[in-house]
Amino acid sequence: MTAPTHRTASLRRATSESTLELELDLDGTGQSHIDTTVPFFDHLLTAFAKHSLTDLTVRASGDTDIDAHHTVEDVSIVLGQAIREALGDKAGISRYGDALVPLDEALAQAVVDISGRPYLVHSSEPAGFEYHLIGGHFTGSLVRHTFEALAFNAGLTVHVTVLGGRDPHHIAEAEYKAFARAFRQAKALDPLVVGVPSTKGAL
């Protein structure tokens, strides 16, 4: 009996705004080595890796003297592209996942469909969240933006809903952990699934 092949990808991206290298293994154990030069984003990506059981290495640098936006956006784009590449033809996957995750007073729900059709529904962050600087460097609006970039480039349908929360750190982290847990279910290989789980025969 042969060992299962891991679903992996390794990508690089260089622009005038950022330079990055990213490696992932969808069949990992949640190990991560993250250095984007944006500390709170490192924290969110570490949580994503741990709770989705995705091994993830990211090394990035960019014009964070201007804003964290470009580096965070570019890492999210490449993470999505790497997920799409690693998923391959998507044969045997569960396809759907959902999770409800608390973090103290915060509560977030995420639903993921590895559909091949990029779509994001993101709702109910509290008023003013998008303007809050988390860790002094990461603007709250970037949470939605990272999900947009990731969903579009990975070909995922993603619904993220904040059901409660007061502390911006807790809210953002709950959103990422909920997404991670939902993605973990969706990417999982289901022994009962034969071929691609779609009536169209492709995802």
CSV table of C-alpha atoms in Angstrom, one decimal:
chain,number,residue,atom,x,y,z
A,1,MET,CA,0.0,0.0,0.0
A,2,THR,CA,1.5,3.3,-1.1
A,3,ALA,CA,1.5,6.4,1.1
A,4,PRO,CA,-0.9,9.1,0.0
A,5,THR,CA,0.6,12.0,-2.0
A,6,HIS,CA,0.5,15.3,-0.3
A,7,ARG,CA,-1.2,18.2,-2.0
A,8,THR,CA,1.5,20.9,-2.1
A,9,ALA,CA,2.4,24.2,-3.8
A,10,SER,CA,5.3,26.6,-3.8
A,11,LEU,CA,4.9,30.1,-5.3
A,12,ARG,CA,6.9,33.3,-5.5
A,13,ARG,CA,5.7,36.8,-6.4
A,14,ALA,CA,7.8,40.0,-6.8
A,15,THR,CA,6.4,43.5,-7.6
A,16,SER,CA,7.5,47.0,-6.9
A,17,GLU,CA,5.4,46.8,-3.7
A,18,SER,CA,6.3,43.4,-2.2
A,19,THR,CA,8.4,40.3,-2.6
A,20,LEU,CA,7.3,37.0,-1.2
A,21,GLU,CA,7.8,33.2,-1.1
A,22,LEU,CA,5.1,30.8,0.0
A,23,GLU,CA,4.9,27.1,0.4
A,24,LEU,CA,2.0,25.0,1.7
A,25,ASP,CA,1.0,21.4,2.2
A,26,LEU,CA,-2.8,20.9,2.5
A,27,ASP,CA,-2.2,17.5,4.1
A,28,GLY,CA,0.1,18.7,6.8
A,29,THR,CA,-0.3,19.0,10.6
A,30,GLY,CA,-0.6,22.8,11.0
A,31,GLN,CA,3.1,23.6,11.2
A,32,SER,CA,3.9,27.2,10.2
A,33,HIS,CA,6.8,29.6,9.7
A,34,ILE,CA,5.4,33.0,9.0
A,35,ASP,CA,7.2,36.3,8.5
A,36,THR,CA,5.3,38.9,6.6
A,37,THR,CA,6.8,41.9,8.5
A,38,VAL,CA,3.2,42.6,9.6
A,39,PRO,CA,3.0,41.0,13.1
A,40,PHE,CA,-0.8,40.7,13.5
A,41,PHE,CA,-1.1,39.2,10.0
A,42,ASP,CA,1.6,36.7,11.0
A,43,HIS,CA,-0.7,35.9,14.0
A,44,LEU,CA,-3.7,35.4,11.8
A,45,LEU,CA,-1.9,33.2,9.2
A,46,THR,CA,-0.4,31.1,12.1
A,47,ALA,CA,-3.9,30.5,13.4
A,48,PHE,CA,-5.1,29.6,9.8
A,49,ALA,CA,-2.3,27.0,9.5
A,50,LYS,CA,-2.9,25.5,12.9
A,51,HIS,CA,-6.6,25.2,12.7
A,52,SER,CA,-6.9,24.1,9.0
A,53,LEU,CA,-4.1,21.5,9.4
A,54,THR,CA,-2.2,23.2,6.6
A,55,ASP,CA,1.6,23.4,6.8
A,56,LEU,CA,2.5,26.9,5.7
A,57,THR,CA,5.7,28.8,5.2
A,58,VAL,CA,5.6,32.5,4.2
A,59,ARG,CA,8.5,34.9,3.9
A,60,ALA,CA,7.5,38.4,2.7
A,61,SER,CA,8.7,42.0,2.7
A,62,GLY,CA,7.3,45.1,1.2
A,63,ASP,CA,6.6,48.8,1.5
A,64,THR,CA,5.1,48.6,5.0
A,65,ASP,CA,6.7,52.0,5.6
A,66,ILE,CA,3.8,53.3,3.5
A,67,ASP,CA,1.1,50.9,4.7
A,68,ALA,CA,0.6,47.2,5.5
A,69,HIS,CA,-2.0,47.0,2.7
A,70,HIS,CA,0.2,45.9,-0.2
A,71,THR,CA,2.1,43.2,1.6
A,72,VAL,CA,-1.0,41.8,3.2
A,73,GLU,CA,-2.9,41.9,-0.1
A,74,ASP,CA,-0.1,40.2,-2.1
A,75,VAL,CA,0.4,37.4,0.5
A,76,SER,CA,-3.4,36.8,0.4
A,77,ILE,CA,-3.4,36.6,-3.4
A,78,VAL,CA,-0.5,34.1,-3.5
A,79,LEU,CA,-2.0,32.0,-0.6
A,80,GLY,CA,-5.2,31.7,-2.7
A,81,GLN,CA,-3.2,30.8,-5.8
A,82,ALA,CA,-1.3,28.2,-3.9
A,83,ILE,CA,-4.5,26.6,-2.5
A,84,ARG,CA,-5.9,26.4,-6.0
A,85,GLU,CA,-2.8,24.8,-7.3
A,86,ALA,CA,-2.5,22.3,-4.4
A,87,LEU,CA,-6.1,21.2,-4.7
A,88,GLY,CA,-5.5,20.0,-8.2
A,89,ASP,CA,-8.6,18.5,-9.9
A,90,LYS,CA,-10.3,18.4,-6.5
A,91,ALA,CA,-11.1,14.7,-6.9
A,92,GLY,CA,-12.2,13.0,-3.6
A,93,ILE,CA,-12.6,16.2,-1.5
A,94,SER,CA,-15.5,16.8,0.8
A,95,ARG,CA,-16.0,20.2,-0.9
A,96,TYR,CA,-18.1,21.8,1.8
A,97,GLY,CA,-17.2,22.9,5.3
A,98,ASP,CA,-18.7,25.1,8.1
A,99,ALA,CA,-17.6,26.2,11.5
A,100,LEU,CA,-18.7,28.3,14.4
A,101,VAL,CA,-15.8,29.5,16.5
A,102,PRO,CA,-15.7,31.6,19.7
A,103,LEU,CA,-12.8,33.6,21.1
A,104,ASP,CA,-13.9,35.0,24.5
A,105,GLU,CA,-16.7,37.4,23.8
A,106,ALA,CA,-16.3,37.1,20.0
A,107,LEU,CA,-18.1,34.6,17.8
A,108,ALA,CA,-17.7,34.0,14.1
A,109,GLN,CA,-19.2,31.6,11.6
A,110,ALA,CA,-17.6,30.5,8.3
A,111,VAL,CA,-18.9,28.4,5.5
A,112,VAL,CA,-16.7,27.3,2.6
A,113,ASP,CA,-17.5,25.7,-0.7
A,114,ILE,CA,-14.5,24.7,-2.9
A,115,SER,CA,-16.7,25.5,-5.8
A,116,GLY,CA,-14.3,26.9,-8.4
A,117,ARG,CA,-16.5,30.0,-8.4
A,118,PRO,CA,-15.0,32.9,-6.4
A,119,TYR,CA,-17.5,34.6,-4.1
A,120,LEU,CA,-17.4,36.3,-0.7
A,121,VAL,CA,-20.2,37.2,1.6
A,122,HIS,CA,-18.7,39.0,4.6
A,123,SER,CA,-21.0,40.6,7.2
A,124,SER,CA,-21.7,41.9,10.6
A,125,GLU,CA,-18.4,43.2,11.8
A,126,PRO,CA,-19.2,46.0,14.3
A,127,ALA,CA,-19.4,49.6,13.2
A,128,GLY,CA,-16.0,51.2,13.1
A,129,PHE,CA,-14.1,47.9,13.1
A,130,GLU,CA,-12.7,48.7,9.6
A,131,TYR,CA,-10.9,51.7,11.0
A,132,HIS,CA,-9.3,50.1,14.0
A,133,LEU,CA,-5.6,49.6,14.1
A,134,ILE,CA,-5.0,46.1,15.5
A,135,GLY,CA,-1.5,45.8,16.9
A,136,GLY,CA,-0.8,49.4,15.7
A,137,HIS,CA,-0.2,48.2,12.1
A,138,PHE,CA,-3.1,46.1,10.8
A,139,THR,CA,-6.2,48.0,9.8
A,140,GLY,CA,-9.5,46.2,10.5
A,141,SER,CA,-10.6,46.6,6.9
A,142,LEU,CA,-7.8,44.3,5.8
A,143,VAL,CA,-9.7,41.3,7.3
A,144,ARG,CA,-12.4,41.5,4.7
A,145,HIS,CA,-9.8,42.3,2.0
A,146,THR,CA,-7.7,39.2,2.8
A,147,PHE,CA,-10.8,37.0,2.5
A,148,GLU,CA,-11.7,38.7,-0.9
A,149,ALA,CA,-8.2,38.1,-2.3
A,150,LEU,CA,-7.9,34.6,-1.0
A,151,ALA,CA,-11.4,33.5,-2.1
A,152,PHE,CA,-11.0,35.0,-5.6
A,153,ASN,CA,-7.6,33.5,-6.2
A,154,ALA,CA,-8.4,30.0,-4.7
A,155,GLY,CA,-11.8,29.7,-6.4
A,156,LEU,CA,-13.7,29.4,-3.2
A,157,THR,CA,-17.2,30.5,-2.2
A,158,VAL,CA,-16.8,31.9,1.4
A,159,HIS,CA,-19.4,33.2,3.8
A,160,VAL,CA,-18.0,34.8,7.0
A,161,THR,CA,-20.4,36.2,9.6
A,162,VAL,CA,-19.5,37.9,12.9
A,163,LEU,CA,-22.2,36.9,15.4
A,164,GLY,CA,-20.8,38.8,18.3
A,165,GLY,CA,-17.7,40.6,19.7
A,166,ARG,CA,-16.3,43.7,21.2
A,167,ASP,CA,-12.5,43.4,21.0
A,168,PRO,CA,-11.1,43.9,17.4
A,169,HIS,CA,-8.3,41.4,18.0
A,170,HIS,CA,-10.7,38.8,19.1
A,171,ILE,CA,-13.1,39.4,16.3
A,172,ALA,CA,-10.5,39.2,13.6
A,173,GLU,CA,-8.9,36.0,15.1
A,174,ALA,CA,-12.3,34.3,15.5
A,175,GLU,CA,-13.1,35.0,11.8
A,176,TYR,CA,-9.8,33.5,10.7
A,177,LYS,CA,-10.1,30.5,13.0
A,178,ALA,CA,-13.7,29.9,11.8
A,179,PHE,CA,-12.5,30.1,8.2
A,180,ALA,CA,-9.6,27.7,8.9
A,181,ARG,CA,-11.9,25.1,10.5
A,182,ALA,CA,-14.4,25.3,7.6
A,183,PHE,CA,-11.6,25.0,5.1
A,184,ARG,CA,-10.2,22.1,6.9
A,185,GLN,CA,-13.5,20.2,6.4
A,186,ALA,CA,-13.9,21.2,2.8
A,187,LYS,CA,-10.4,20.2,1.7
A,188,ALA,CA,-10.5,16.9,3.5
A,189,LEU,CA,-10.4,13.8,1.4
A,190,ASP,CA,-13.6,11.8,1.8
A,191,PRO,CA,-13.2,8.0,1.2
A,192,LEU,CA,-16.9,7.8,0.1
A,193,VAL,CA,-16.4,10.4,-2.7
A,194,VAL,CA,-15.6,9.0,-6.1
A,195,GLY,CA,-14.2,11.6,-8.5
A,196,VAL,CA,-15.1,15.2,-8.3
A,197,PRO,CA,-18.1,16.0,-6.0
A,198,SER,CA,-20.1,17.9,-8.6
A,199,THR,CA,-22.9,17.0,-10.9
A,200,LYS,CA,-21.0,18.9,-13.6
A,201,GLY,CA,-18.0,16.7,-13.3
A,202,ALA,CA,-15.6,19.5,-12.6
A,203,LEU,CA,-15.0,22.2,-10.0
